[in-house]
CSV table of C-alpha atoms in Angstrom, one decimal:
chain,number,residue,atom,x,y,z
A,1,MET,CA,-34.0,-100.8,-61.0
A,2,PHE,CA,-35.3,-98.0,-58.8
A,3,LYS,CA,-35.6,-95.7,-61.8
A,4,GLU,CA,-37.6,-98.4,-63.7
A,5,LEU,CA,-39.9,-98.8,-60.7
A,6,MET,CA,-40.5,-95.0,-60.4
A,7,TYR,CA,-41.1,-94.8,-64.2
A,8,HIS,CA,-43.7,-97.6,-63.9
A,9,LYS,CA,-45.3,-96.0,-60.9
A,10,ASN,CA,-45.5,-92.6,-62.7
A,11,LYS,CA,-46.8,-94.3,-65.8
A,12,SER,CA,-49.7,-95.8,-63.8
A,13,LYS,CA,-50.5,-92.5,-62.3
A,14,ASP,CA,-50.6,-90.9,-65.8
A,15,ASN,CA,-52.7,-93.7,-67.0
A,16,PHE,CA,-55.2,-93.2,-64.2
A,17,LEU,CA,-55.3,-89.5,-65.0
A,18,TYR,CA,-55.9,-90.0,-68.7
A,19,PHE,CA,-58.6,-92.6,-68.0
A,20,ALA,CA,-60.3,-90.2,-65.6
A,21,ILE,CA,-60.2,-87.4,-68.2
A,22,PHE,CA,-61.6,-89.6,-70.9
A,23,PHE,CA,-64.2,-90.9,-68.5
A,24,PHE,CA,-65.1,-87.3,-67.5
A,25,VAL,CA,-65.7,-86.2,-71.1
A,26,LEU,CA,-67.7,-89.3,-71.8
A,27,SER,CA,-69.7,-88.9,-68.6
A,28,LEU,CA,-70.8,-85.5,-69.7
A,29,ILE,CA,-73.7,-87.0,-71.7
A,30,SER,CA,-74.9,-89.2,-68.9
A,31,GLY,CA,-76.3,-86.7,-66.5
A,32,PRO,CA,-75.1,-84.7,-63.5
A,33,PHE,CA,-74.1,-87.4,-60.9
A,34,ILE,CA,-71.2,-89.1,-62.8
A,35,PRO,CA,-69.5,-85.9,-64.0
A,36,ASP,CA,-69.7,-84.4,-60.6
A,37,LEU,CA,-68.2,-87.5,-59.0
A,38,THR,CA,-65.5,-87.6,-61.7
A,39,VAL,CA,-64.7,-83.8,-60.9
A,40,VAL,CA,-64.3,-84.6,-57.2
A,41,LEU,CA,-62.0,-87.5,-57.9
A,42,ILE,CA,-59.9,-85.5,-60.3
A,43,SER,CA,-59.7,-82.7,-57.9
A,44,ILE,CA,-58.6,-84.8,-55.0
A,45,TYR,CA,-56.0,-86.6,-57.2
A,46,SER,CA,-54.7,-83.3,-58.5
A,47,ILE,CA,-54.4,-81.7,-55.0
A,48,PHE,CA,-52.4,-84.8,-53.9
A,49,LEU,CA,-50.1,-84.6,-57.0
A,50,TYR,CA,-49.6,-80.9,-56.6
A,51,PHE,CA,-48.5,-81.0,-53.0
A,52,LYS,CA,-46.4,-84.1,-53.6
A,53,LYS,CA,-44.6,-82.7,-56.7
A,54,TYR,CA,-44.3,-79.0,-55.9
A,55,GLN,CA,-44.4,-79.0,-52.1
A,56,LYS,CA,-45.5,-75.3,-52.4
A,57,LYS,CA,-48.2,-73.4,-50.8
A,58,LEU,CA,-51.3,-73.5,-52.9
A,59,PHE,CA,-52.3,-69.9,-52.2
A,60,VAL,CA,-49.5,-68.2,-54.1
A,61,ASN,CA,-51.3,-68.1,-57.3
A,62,ASN,CA,-53.5,-64.9,-57.8
A,63,PHE,CA,-56.1,-67.0,-59.8
A,64,ILE,CA,-56.6,-69.3,-56.8
A,65,LYS,CA,-56.9,-66.3,-54.4
A,66,ILE,CA,-59.6,-64.7,-56.6
A,67,LEU,CA,-61.6,-67.9,-56.8
A,68,LEU,CA,-61.4,-68.4,-52.9
A,69,ILE,CA,-62.4,-64.8,-52.3
A,70,PHE,CA,-65.5,-65.3,-54.6
A,71,TYR,CA,-66.3,-68.6,-52.8
A,72,LEU,CA,-66.0,-66.8,-49.4
A,73,TYR,CA,-68.3,-64.0,-50.8
A,74,ILE,CA,-70.9,-66.6,-51.8
A,75,LEU,CA,-70.8,-68.3,-48.5
A,76,PHE,CA,-71.1,-64.9,-46.7
A,77,ASN,CA,-74.2,-64.1,-48.7
A,78,SER,CA,-75.7,-67.5,-47.9
A,79,PHE,CA,-75.7,-66.5,-44.1
A,80,PHE,CA,-77.9,-63.5,-44.8
A,81,SER,CA,-80.4,-65.3,-47.1
A,82,SER,CA,-83.9,-65.9,-46.0
A,83,GLU,CA,-83.5,-69.6,-46.7
A,84,LYS,CA,-80.1,-70.2,-45.2
A,85,PHE,CA,-80.2,-74.1,-45.3
A,86,LEU,CA,-81.1,-74.0,-49.1
A,87,SER,CA,-78.6,-71.3,-49.9
A,88,LEU,CA,-75.7,-73.1,-48.0
A,89,LYS,CA,-76.8,-76.4,-49.6
A,90,SER,CA,-76.1,-75.0,-53.0
A,91,SER,CA,-73.1,-72.8,-52.2
A,92,ILE,CA,-70.8,-75.1,-50.1
A,93,PRO,CA,-70.4,-77.8,-52.8
A,94,PHE,CA,-69.3,-75.0,-55.2
A,95,LEU,CA,-65.8,-75.6,-53.7
A,96,ARG,CA,-65.3,-78.7,-55.9
A,97,PHE,CA,-65.5,-76.5,-59.0
A,98,ILE,CA,-62.7,-74.2,-57.7
A,99,ILE,CA,-60.6,-77.3,-56.9
A,100,PHE,CA,-61.3,-78.7,-60.4
A,101,ALA,CA,-60.3,-75.3,-62.0
A,102,VAL,CA,-57.0,-75.4,-60.1
A,103,ALA,CA,-56.5,-79.0,-61.3
A,104,ILE,CA,-57.1,-78.0,-64.9
A,105,CYS,CA,-54.7,-75.0,-64.5
A,106,PHE,CA,-52.2,-77.4,-63.1
A,107,PHE,CA,-52.4,-80.1,-65.7
A,108,ILE,CA,-53.0,-77.9,-68.7
A,109,GLN,CA,-49.2,-77.2,-68.7
A,110,PHE,CA,-48.5,-80.7,-69.8
A,111,LYS,CA,-48.9,-81.5,-73.4
A,112,LYS,CA,-50.0,-85.1,-72.8
A,113,PHE,CA,-52.9,-83.7,-70.8
A,114,LYS,CA,-54.0,-81.6,-73.7
A,115,TYR,CA,-53.8,-84.5,-76.1
A,116,ALA,CA,-55.9,-86.7,-73.7
A,117,ILE,CA,-58.6,-84.0,-73.6
A,118,TYR,CA,-58.4,-83.5,-77.4
A,119,TYR,CA,-58.8,-87.2,-78.1
A,120,SER,CA,-61.6,-87.5,-75.6
A,121,PHE,CA,-63.7,-84.9,-77.1
A,122,LEU,CA,-62.9,-86.0,-80.6
A,123,PHE,CA,-64.1,-89.5,-79.7
A,124,ILE,CA,-67.2,-88.3,-78.1
A,125,TYR,CA,-68.1,-86.0,-81.1
A,126,ILE,CA,-67.6,-88.9,-83.6
A,127,VAL,CA,-69.8,-91.3,-81.4
A,128,LEU,CA,-72.5,-88.5,-81.1
A,129,PHE,CA,-72.3,-87.8,-84.9
A,130,PHE,CA,-72.8,-91.5,-85.9
A,131,ASP,CA,-75.4,-92.2,-83.2
A,132,SER,CA,-77.3,-89.1,-84.4
A,133,LEU,CA,-77.3,-90.3,-88.0
A,134,PHE,CA,-78.4,-93.7,-86.9
A,135,GLN,CA,-81.2,-92.2,-84.8
A,136,LEU,CA,-82.3,-89.9,-87.7
A,137,TYR,CA,-82.4,-92.7,-90.3
A,138,TYR,CA,-83.9,-95.5,-88.1
A,139,GLY,CA,-86.0,-93.6,-85.7
A,140,LYS,CA,-84.0,-94.9,-82.7
A,141,ASN,CA,-80.5,-94.6,-81.5
A,142,ILE,CA,-78.2,-97.5,-80.7
A,143,LEU,CA,-79.5,-97.5,-77.1
A,144,GLY,CA,-83.2,-97.4,-78.3
A,145,PHE,CA,-84.0,-93.8,-77.6
A,146,PRO,CA,-86.7,-92.7,-80.1
A,147,LEU,CA,-86.8,-89.4,-81.9
A,148,MET,CA,-88.5,-86.7,-79.8
A,149,ASN,CA,-90.8,-84.4,-81.7
A,150,ASN,CA,-88.8,-85.2,-84.9
A,151,ARG,CA,-85.6,-84.0,-83.2
A,152,VAL,CA,-82.4,-86.0,-82.8
A,153,SER,CA,-81.2,-86.3,-79.2
A,154,SER,CA,-78.7,-89.1,-79.4
A,155,PHE,CA,-77.7,-90.3,-76.0
A,156,PHE,CA,-79.5,-87.4,-74.2
A,157,GLY,CA,-82.8,-89.2,-74.6
A,158,GLU,CA,-85.8,-86.9,-73.7
A,159,GLU,CA,-83.6,-84.0,-73.1
A,160,LEU,CA,-83.2,-82.2,-76.4
A,161,ILE,CA,-79.7,-80.7,-75.7
A,162,LEU,CA,-77.5,-82.3,-78.3
A,163,GLY,CA,-76.9,-79.0,-80.1
A,164,SER,CA,-76.4,-77.1,-76.8
A,165,PHE,CA,-73.9,-79.7,-75.7
A,166,ILE,CA,-71.9,-79.4,-78.9
A,167,SER,CA,-72.1,-75.7,-79.1
A,168,LYS,CA,-70.9,-75.3,-75.5
A,169,THR,CA,-68.0,-77.7,-75.8
A,170,ILE,CA,-66.8,-77.2,-79.4
A,171,ALA,CA,-64.7,-74.2,-78.2
A,172,ILE,CA,-62.6,-76.5,-76.1
A,173,LEU,CA,-61.8,-78.8,-79.1
A,174,MET,CA,-61.0,-75.8,-81.4
A,175,PHE,CA,-58.8,-74.3,-78.7
A,176,LEU,CA,-56.8,-77.7,-78.5
A,177,ILE,CA,-56.6,-78.0,-82.2
A,178,PHE,CA,-54.9,-74.6,-82.6
A,179,ASN,CA,-53.0,-74.8,-79.3
A,180,LEU,CA,-51.5,-78.2,-80.2
A,181,LYS,CA,-50.9,-77.0,-83.7
A,182,LEU,CA,-52.7,-80.0,-85.3
A,183,LYS,CA,-52.2,-78.8,-88.9
A,184,ASN,CA,-53.2,-82.2,-90.3
A,185,PHE,CA,-56.8,-81.4,-88.9
A,186,PHE,CA,-57.1,-78.4,-91.2
A,187,TYR,CA,-55.1,-77.6,-94.2
A,188,ILE,CA,-53.1,-74.8,-92.7
A,189,LYS,CA,-49.7,-73.4,-94.2
């Protein structure tokens, strides 16, 4: 019974993580606040899991050491800036990206995590594709955003960054296709 309880407990943790990953990818089209909040939540959750599972010191990894040295360098430069408050205001929150990178390095070793990211990006690309076609043919997307200067923007609204978003994130999807050896996606022998 204890094993079943622990399995159910771990399954709910996995479900939370998969939901958070899916929500993070989906939130990328919403604006800066929700993705940043999701990054912070995933980072805190991953630190908790890392220390609970491995009970190791976090600073044994060279990648983490380099990121922390870079972060200290940024903070050090902020103290010598002419606008110290403005400089520190932008450099202190940079720590969340370091913790998020550590979380991704920790979770990328699990195949289920890779599949969660793969399906999340695949879902968002399919939704963007059909919404863009809808906006192109009807002049408005499903949320009511009109065409801007005869350009399709989908869920991005007045920001004309649909192509930029796809070009910057397609590499993640392509990496996962080849890393997970999804031969059904392309006809590869």
